[in-house]
mmCIF file of C-alpha atoms (C1' of nucleotides) in Angstrom:
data_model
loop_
_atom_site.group_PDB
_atom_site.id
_atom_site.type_symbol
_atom_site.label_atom_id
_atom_site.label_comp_id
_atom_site.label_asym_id
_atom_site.label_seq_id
_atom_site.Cartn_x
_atom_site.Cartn_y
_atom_site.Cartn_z
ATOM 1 C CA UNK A 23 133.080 138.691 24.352
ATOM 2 C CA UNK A 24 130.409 141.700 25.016
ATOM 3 C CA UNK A 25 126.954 140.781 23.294
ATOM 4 C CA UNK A 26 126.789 144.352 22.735
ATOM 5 C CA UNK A 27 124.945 147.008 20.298
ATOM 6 C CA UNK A 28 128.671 148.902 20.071
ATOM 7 C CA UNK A 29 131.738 146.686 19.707
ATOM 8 C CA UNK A 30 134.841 147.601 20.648
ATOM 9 C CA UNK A 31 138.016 147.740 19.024
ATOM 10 C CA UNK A 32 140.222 147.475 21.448
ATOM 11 C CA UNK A 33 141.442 143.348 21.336
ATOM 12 C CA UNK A 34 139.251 141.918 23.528
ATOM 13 C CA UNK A 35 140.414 139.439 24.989
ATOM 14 C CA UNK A 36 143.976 138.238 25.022
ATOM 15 C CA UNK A 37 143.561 135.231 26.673
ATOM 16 C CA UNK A 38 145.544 132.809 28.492
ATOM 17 C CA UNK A 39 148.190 135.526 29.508
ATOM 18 C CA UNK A 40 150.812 134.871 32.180
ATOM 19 C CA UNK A 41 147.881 135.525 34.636
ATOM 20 C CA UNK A 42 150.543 136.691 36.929
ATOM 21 C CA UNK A 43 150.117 133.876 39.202
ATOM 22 C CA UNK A 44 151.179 134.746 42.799
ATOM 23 C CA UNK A 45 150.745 131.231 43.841
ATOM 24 C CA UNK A 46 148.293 131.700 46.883
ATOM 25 C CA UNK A 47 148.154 131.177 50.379
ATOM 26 C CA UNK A 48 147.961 127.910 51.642
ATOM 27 C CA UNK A 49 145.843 129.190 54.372
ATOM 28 C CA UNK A 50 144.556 126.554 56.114
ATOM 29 C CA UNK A 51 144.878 122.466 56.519
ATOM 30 C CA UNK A 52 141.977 120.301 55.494
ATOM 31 C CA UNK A 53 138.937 120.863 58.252
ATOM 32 C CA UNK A 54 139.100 117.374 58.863
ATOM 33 C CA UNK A 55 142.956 117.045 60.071
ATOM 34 C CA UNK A 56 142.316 119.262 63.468
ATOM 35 C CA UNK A 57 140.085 121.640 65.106
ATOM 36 C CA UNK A 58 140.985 125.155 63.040
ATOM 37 C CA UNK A 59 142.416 127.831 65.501
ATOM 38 C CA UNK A 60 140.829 131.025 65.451
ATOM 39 C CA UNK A 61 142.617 133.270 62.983
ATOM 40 C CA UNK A 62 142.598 129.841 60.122
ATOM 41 C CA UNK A 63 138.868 130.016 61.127
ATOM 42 C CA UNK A 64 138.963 133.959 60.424
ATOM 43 C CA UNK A 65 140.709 133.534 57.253
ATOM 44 C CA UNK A 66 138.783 130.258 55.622
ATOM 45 C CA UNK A 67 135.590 131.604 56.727
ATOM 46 C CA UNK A 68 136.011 134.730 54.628
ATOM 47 C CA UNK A 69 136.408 132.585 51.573
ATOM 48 C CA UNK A 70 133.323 130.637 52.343
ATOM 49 C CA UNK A 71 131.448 133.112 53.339
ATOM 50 C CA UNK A 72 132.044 134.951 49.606
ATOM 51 C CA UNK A 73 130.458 132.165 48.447
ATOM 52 C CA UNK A 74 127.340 132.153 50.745
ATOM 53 C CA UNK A 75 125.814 134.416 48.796
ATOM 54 C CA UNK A 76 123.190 133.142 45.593
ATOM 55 C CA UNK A 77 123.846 135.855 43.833
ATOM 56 C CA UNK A 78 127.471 136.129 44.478
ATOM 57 C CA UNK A 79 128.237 132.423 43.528
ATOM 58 C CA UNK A 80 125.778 132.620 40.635
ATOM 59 C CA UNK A 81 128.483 135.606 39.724
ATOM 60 C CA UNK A 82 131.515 133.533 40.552
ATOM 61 C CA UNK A 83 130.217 130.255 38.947
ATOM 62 C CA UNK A 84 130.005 132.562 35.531
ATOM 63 C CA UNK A 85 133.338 133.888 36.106
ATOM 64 C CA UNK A 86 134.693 130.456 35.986
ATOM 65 C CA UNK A 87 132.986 128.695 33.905
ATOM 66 C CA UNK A 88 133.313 131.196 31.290
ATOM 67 C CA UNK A 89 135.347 130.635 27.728
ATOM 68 C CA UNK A 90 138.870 131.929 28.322
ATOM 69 C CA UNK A 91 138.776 132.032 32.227
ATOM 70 C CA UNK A 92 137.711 135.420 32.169
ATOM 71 C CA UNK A 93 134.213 137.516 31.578
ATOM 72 C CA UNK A 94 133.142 140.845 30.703
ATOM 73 C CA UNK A 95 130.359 142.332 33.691
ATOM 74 C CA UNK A 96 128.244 142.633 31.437
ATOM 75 C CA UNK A 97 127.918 139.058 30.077
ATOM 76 C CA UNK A 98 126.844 138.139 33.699
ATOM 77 C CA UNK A 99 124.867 140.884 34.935
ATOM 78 C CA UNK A 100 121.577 138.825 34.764
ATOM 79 C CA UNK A 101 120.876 137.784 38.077
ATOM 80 C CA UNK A 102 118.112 139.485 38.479
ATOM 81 C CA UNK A 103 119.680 142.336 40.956
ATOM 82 C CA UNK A 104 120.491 145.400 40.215
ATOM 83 C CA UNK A 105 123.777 146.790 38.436
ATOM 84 C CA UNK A 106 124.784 148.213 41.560
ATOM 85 C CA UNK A 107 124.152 144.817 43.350
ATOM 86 C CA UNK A 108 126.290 143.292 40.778
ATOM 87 C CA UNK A 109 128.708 145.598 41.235
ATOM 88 C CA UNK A 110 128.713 145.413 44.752
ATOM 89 C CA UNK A 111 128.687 141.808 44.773
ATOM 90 C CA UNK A 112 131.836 142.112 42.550
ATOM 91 C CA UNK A 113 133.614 143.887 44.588
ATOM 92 C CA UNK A 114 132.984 141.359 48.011
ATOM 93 C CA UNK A 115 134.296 138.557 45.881
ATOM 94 C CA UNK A 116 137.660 140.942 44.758
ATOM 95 C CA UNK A 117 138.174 141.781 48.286
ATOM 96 C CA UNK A 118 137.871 138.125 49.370
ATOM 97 C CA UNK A 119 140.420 137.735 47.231
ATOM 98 C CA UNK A 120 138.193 134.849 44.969
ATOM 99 C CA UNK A 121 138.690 137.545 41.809
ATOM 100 C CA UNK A 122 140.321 139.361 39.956
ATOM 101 C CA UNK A 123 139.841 142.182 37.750
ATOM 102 C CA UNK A 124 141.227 144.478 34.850
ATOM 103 C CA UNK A 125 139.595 147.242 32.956
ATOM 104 C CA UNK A 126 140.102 147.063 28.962
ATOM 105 C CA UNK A 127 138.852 149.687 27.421
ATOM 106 C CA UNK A 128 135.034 149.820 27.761
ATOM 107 C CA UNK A 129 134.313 147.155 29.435
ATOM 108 C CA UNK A 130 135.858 145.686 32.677
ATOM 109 C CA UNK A 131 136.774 141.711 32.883
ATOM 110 C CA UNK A 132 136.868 139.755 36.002
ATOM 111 C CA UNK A 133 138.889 136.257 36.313
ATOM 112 C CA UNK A 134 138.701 134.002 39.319
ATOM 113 C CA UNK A 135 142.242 134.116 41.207
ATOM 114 C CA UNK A 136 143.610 130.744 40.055
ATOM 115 C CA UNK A 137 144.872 129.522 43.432
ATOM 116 C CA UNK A 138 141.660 129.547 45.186
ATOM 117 C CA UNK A 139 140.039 126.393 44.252
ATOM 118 C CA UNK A 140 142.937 124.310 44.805
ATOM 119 C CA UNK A 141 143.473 126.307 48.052
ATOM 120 C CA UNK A 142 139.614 125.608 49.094
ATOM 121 C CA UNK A 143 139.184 122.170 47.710
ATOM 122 C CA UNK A 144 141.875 121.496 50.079
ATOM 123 C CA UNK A 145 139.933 122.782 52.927
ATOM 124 C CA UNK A 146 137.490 120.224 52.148
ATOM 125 C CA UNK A 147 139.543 117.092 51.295
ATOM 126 C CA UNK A 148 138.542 114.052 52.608
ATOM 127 C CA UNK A 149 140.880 112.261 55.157
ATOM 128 C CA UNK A 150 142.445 108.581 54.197
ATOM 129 C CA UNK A 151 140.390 106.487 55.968
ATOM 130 C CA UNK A 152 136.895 107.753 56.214
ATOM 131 C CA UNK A 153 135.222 105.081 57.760
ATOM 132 C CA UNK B 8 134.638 110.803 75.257
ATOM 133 C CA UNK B 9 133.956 113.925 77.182
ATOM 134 C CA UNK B 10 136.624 114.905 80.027
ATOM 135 C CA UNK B 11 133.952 115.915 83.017
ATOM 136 C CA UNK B 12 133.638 115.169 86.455
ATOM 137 C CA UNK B 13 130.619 112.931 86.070
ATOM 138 C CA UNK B 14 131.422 110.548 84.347
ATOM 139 C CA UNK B 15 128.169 108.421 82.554
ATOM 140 C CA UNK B 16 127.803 104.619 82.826
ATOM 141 C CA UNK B 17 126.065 104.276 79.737
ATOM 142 C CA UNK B 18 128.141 103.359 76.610
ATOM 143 C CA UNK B 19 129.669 106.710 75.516
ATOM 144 C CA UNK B 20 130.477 106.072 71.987
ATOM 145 C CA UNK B 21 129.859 103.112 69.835
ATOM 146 C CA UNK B 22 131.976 104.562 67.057
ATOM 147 C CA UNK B 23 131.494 103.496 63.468
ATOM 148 C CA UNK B 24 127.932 102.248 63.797
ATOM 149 C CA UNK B 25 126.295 102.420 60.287
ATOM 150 C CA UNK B 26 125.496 105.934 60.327
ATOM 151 C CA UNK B 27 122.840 105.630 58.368
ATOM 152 C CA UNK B 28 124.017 107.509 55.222
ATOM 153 C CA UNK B 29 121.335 108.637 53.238
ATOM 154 C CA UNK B 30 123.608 108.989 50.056
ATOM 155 C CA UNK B 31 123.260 112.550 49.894
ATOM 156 C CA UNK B 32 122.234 114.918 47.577
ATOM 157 C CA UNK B 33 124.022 115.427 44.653
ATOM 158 C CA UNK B 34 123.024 118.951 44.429
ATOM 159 C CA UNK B 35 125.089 120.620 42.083
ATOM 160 C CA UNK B 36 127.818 120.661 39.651
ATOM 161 C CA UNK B 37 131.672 121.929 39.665
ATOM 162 C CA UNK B 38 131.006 125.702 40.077
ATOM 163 C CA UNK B 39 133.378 125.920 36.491
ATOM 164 C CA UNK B 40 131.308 123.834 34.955
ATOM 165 C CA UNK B 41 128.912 126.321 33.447
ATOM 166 C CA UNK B 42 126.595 129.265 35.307
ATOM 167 C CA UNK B 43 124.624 127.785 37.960
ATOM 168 C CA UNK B 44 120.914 128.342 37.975
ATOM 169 C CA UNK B 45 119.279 130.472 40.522
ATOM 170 C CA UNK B 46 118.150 127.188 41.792
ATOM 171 C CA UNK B 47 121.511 125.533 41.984
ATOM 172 C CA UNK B 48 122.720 128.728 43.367
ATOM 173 C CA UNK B 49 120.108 128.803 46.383
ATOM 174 C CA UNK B 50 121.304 125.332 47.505
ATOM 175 C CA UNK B 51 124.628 125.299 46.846
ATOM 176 C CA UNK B 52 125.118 128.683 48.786
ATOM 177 C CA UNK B 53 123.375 127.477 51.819
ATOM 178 C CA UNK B 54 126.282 125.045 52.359
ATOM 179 C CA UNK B 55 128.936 127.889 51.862
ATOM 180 C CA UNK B 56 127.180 130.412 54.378
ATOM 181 C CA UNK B 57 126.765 127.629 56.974
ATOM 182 C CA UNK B 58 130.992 127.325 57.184
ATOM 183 C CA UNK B 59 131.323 131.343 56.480
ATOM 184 C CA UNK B 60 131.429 132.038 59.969
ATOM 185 C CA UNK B 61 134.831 131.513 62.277
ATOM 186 C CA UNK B 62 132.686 130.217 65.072
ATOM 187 C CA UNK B 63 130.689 127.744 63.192
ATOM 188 C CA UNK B 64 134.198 126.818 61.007
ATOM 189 C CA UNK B 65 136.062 126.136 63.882
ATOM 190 C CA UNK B 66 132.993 123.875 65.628
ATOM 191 C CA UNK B 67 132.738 121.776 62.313
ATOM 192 C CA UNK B 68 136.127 121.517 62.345
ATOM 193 C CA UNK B 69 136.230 120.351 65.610
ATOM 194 C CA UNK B 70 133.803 117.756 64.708
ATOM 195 C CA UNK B 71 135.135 116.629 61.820
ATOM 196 C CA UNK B 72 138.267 116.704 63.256
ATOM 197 C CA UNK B 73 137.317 114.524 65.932
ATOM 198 C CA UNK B 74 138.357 111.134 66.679
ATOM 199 C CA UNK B 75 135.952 108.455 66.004
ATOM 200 C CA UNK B 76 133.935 111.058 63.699
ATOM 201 C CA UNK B 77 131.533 112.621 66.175
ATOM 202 C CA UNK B 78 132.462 115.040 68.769
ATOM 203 C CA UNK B 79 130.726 115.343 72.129
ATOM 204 C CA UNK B 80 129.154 119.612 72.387
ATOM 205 C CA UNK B 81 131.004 119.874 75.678
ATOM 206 C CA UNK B 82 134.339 119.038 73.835
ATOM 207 C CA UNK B 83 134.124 121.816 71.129
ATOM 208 C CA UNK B 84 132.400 124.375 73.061
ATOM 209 C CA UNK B 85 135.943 126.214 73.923
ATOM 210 C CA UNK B 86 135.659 128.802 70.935
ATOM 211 C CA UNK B 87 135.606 131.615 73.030
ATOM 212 C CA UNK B 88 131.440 132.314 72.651
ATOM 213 C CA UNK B 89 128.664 131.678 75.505
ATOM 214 C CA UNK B 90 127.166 128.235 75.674
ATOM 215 C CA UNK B 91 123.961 129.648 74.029
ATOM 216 C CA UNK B 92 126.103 131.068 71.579
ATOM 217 C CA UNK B 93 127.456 127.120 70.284
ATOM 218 C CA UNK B 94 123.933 125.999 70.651
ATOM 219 C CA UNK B 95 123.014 128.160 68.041
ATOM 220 C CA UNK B 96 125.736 128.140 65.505
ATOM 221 C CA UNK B 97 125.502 124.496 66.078
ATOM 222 C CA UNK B 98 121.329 124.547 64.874
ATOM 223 C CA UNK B 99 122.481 126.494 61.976
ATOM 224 C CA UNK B 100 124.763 123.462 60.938
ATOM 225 C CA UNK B 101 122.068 121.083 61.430
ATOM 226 C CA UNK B 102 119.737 123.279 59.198
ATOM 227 C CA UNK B 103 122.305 123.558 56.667
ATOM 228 C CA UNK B 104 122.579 119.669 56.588
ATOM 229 C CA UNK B 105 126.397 119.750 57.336
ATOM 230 C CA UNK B 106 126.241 117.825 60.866
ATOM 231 C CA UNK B 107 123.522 115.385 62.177
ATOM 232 C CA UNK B 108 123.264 115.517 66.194
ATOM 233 C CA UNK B 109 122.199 112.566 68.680
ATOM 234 C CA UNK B 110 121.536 112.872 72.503
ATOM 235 C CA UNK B 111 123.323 109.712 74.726
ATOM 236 C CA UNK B 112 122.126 109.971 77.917
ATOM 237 C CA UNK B 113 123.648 113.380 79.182
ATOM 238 C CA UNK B 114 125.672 114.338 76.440
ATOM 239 C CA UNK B 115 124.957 115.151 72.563
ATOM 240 C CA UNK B 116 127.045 114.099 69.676
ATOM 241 C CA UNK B 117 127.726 115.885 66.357
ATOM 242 C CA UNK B 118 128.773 114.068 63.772
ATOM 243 C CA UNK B 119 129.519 115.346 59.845
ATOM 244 C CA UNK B 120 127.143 114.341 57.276
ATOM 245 C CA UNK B 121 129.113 111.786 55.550
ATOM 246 C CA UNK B 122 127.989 113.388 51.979
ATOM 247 C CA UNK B 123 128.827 116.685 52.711
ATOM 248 C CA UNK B 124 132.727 117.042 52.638
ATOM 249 C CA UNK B 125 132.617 115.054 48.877
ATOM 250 C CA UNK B 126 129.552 117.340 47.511
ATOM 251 C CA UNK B 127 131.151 120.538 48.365
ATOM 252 C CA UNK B 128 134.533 119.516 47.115
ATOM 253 C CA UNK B 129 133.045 118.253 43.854
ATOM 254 C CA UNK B 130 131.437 121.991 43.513
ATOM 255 C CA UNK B 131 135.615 122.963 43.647
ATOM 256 C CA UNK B 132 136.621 121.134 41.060
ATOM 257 C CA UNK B 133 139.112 121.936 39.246
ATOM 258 C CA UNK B 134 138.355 121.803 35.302
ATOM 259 C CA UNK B 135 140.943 119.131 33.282
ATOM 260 C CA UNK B 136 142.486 121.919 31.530
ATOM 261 C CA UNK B 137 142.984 124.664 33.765
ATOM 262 C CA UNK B 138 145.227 126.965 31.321
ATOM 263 C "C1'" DT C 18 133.867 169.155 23.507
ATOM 264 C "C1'" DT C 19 129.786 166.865 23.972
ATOM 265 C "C1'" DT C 20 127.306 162.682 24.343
ATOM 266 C "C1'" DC C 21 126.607 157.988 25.273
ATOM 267 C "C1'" DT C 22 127.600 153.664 27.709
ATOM 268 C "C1'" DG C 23 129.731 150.357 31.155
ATOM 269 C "C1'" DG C 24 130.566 150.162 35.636
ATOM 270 C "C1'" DA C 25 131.686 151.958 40.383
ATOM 271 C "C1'" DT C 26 130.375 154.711 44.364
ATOM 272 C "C1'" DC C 27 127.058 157.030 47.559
ATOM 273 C "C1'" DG C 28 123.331 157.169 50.828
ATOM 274 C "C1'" DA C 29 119.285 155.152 52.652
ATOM 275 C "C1'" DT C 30 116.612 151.212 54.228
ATOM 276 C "C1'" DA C 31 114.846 146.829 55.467
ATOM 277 C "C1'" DT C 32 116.327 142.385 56.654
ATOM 278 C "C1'" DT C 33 119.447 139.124 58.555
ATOM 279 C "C1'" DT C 34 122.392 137.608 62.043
ATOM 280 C "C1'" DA C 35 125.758 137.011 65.916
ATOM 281 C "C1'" DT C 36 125.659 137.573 70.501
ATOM 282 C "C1'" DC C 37 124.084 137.932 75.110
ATOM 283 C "C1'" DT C 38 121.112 136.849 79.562
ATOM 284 C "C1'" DA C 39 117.412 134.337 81.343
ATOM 285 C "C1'" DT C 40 114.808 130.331 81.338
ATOM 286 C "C1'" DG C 41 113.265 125.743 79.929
ATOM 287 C "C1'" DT C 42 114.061 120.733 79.193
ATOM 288 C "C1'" DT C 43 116.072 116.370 79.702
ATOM 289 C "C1'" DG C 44 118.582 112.767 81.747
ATOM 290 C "C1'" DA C 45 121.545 110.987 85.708
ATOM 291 C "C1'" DC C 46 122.024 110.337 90.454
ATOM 292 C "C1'" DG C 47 121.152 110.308 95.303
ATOM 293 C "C1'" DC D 17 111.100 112.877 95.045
ATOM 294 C "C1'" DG D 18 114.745 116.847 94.458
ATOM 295 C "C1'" DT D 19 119.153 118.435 92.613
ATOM 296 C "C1'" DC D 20 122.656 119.012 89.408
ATOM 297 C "C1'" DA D 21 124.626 119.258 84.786
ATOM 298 C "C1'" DA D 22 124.336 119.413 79.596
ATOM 299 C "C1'" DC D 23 122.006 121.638 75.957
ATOM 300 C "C1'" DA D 24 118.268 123.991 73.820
ATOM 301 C "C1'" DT D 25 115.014 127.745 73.385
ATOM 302 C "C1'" DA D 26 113.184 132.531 74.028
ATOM 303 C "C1'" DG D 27 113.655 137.322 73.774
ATOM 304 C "C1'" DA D 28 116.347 141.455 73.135
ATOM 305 C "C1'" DT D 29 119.849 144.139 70.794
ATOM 306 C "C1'" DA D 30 123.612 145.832 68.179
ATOM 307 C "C1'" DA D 31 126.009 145.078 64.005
ATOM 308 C "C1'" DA D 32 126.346 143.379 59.343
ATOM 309 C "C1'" DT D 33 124.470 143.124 54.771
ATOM 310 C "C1'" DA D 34 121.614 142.821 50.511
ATOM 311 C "C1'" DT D 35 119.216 145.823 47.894
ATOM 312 C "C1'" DC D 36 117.735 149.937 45.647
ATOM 313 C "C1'" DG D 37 117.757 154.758 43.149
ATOM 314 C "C1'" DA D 38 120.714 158.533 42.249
ATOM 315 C "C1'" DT D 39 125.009 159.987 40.964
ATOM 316 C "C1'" DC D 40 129.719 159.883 39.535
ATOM 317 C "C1'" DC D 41 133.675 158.489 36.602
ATOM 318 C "C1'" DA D 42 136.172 156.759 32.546
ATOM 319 C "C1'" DG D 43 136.603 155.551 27.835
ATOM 320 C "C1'" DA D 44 134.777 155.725 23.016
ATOM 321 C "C1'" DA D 45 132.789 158.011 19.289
ATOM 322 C "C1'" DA D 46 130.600 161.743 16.918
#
DNA sequence: TTTCTGGATCGATATTTATCTATGTTGACG
DNA sequence: CGTCAACATAGATAAATATCGATCCAGAAA
């Protein structure tokens, strides 16, 4: 939870809920089984590009590494930006569609959408016979 | 090989030579693993934003797409941008370590850096227990 | 209601970047 | 040699973006 001076009472974290899994979009075939066409291209690059950022993956990385699957902002605000930048990082990710997130009270908790690193580790999959 | 009207008498693609794999660097951990550092972050990004734009996603693809592992420039160059255009999203690959390049008489071939496809997918892994 | 706090939004700015045209460079061929 | 073709580089420009300070909004507590 919040390192924080004023705790809230509000539970703070039921974790492991349904998580309301919408099961993804596939998207896009490995890179390595054909050349992409140009709207797979549009639509992987997005994702990638999320994660192009330092700051934003430093954000993302925290996201998903954290306890639970889920964080509070402001148990990874320190980035050294900032709290608009973080919050503006935030949002890119969200509308990349790499997180989620769900005010509870106070605070505001952000998850990483569970299909997506199945969906880009697939992207990146390395064929049979590699040499 | 490249389909052009001149055609070169020099041996257009000893595929599968030893490639000369420099074992890569390891770089970073699974992004779940815990918060990257600011360090990690930095290098681990650089990869992301190389492949977070369509153009330069569909030319890797295209490469590592290709048969035989390496792809001539004048067979990907169809992605709708000028010549100039590929030239330079094709630099920015090569500075982001993702493809290697090496001129054959008239023609230069891309090839993916054999490390690359395996160190980005280990940064996607997906944690044992994944709720 | 008023006050405080966590976080989002606004507006401005400096930097990055994707793209082009024009030109340079390199190798093959006659 | 000169010419042609494949790529790369240079320079310019318009668009995207990372960042900030200021402000706004929502929930909690006094």
């Amino acid at each position: 939870m919040c390192q924080h001076r004023r705790m809230s009472n509000t539970k703070a974290l039921p974790l492991l809920e349904p998580a309301t899994s919408e099961e993804a979009t596939p998207c896009c075939p490995p890179l390595t089984e054909r050349p992409f066409t140009a709207d797979e291209a549009e639509s992987a690059a997005r994702m990638f590009k999320a994660l192009g950022d330092p700051v934003r993956l430093r954000l993302f990385s925290s996201v998903a590494s954290h306890e639970g699957g889920e964080a509070c902002v402001c148990d990874i605000s320190d980035v050294g930006v900032s709290q608009p930048t973080v919050s503006h990082h935030l949002k890119k990710l969200k509308d990349a569609g790499l997180l989620t997130s769900e005010r509870r009270g106070t605070w505001v908790y952000y998850r990483v959408e569970p299909s997506v690193l199945a969906t880009m580790g697939r992207l990146l999959t390395i064929p049979p016979s590699s040499a």
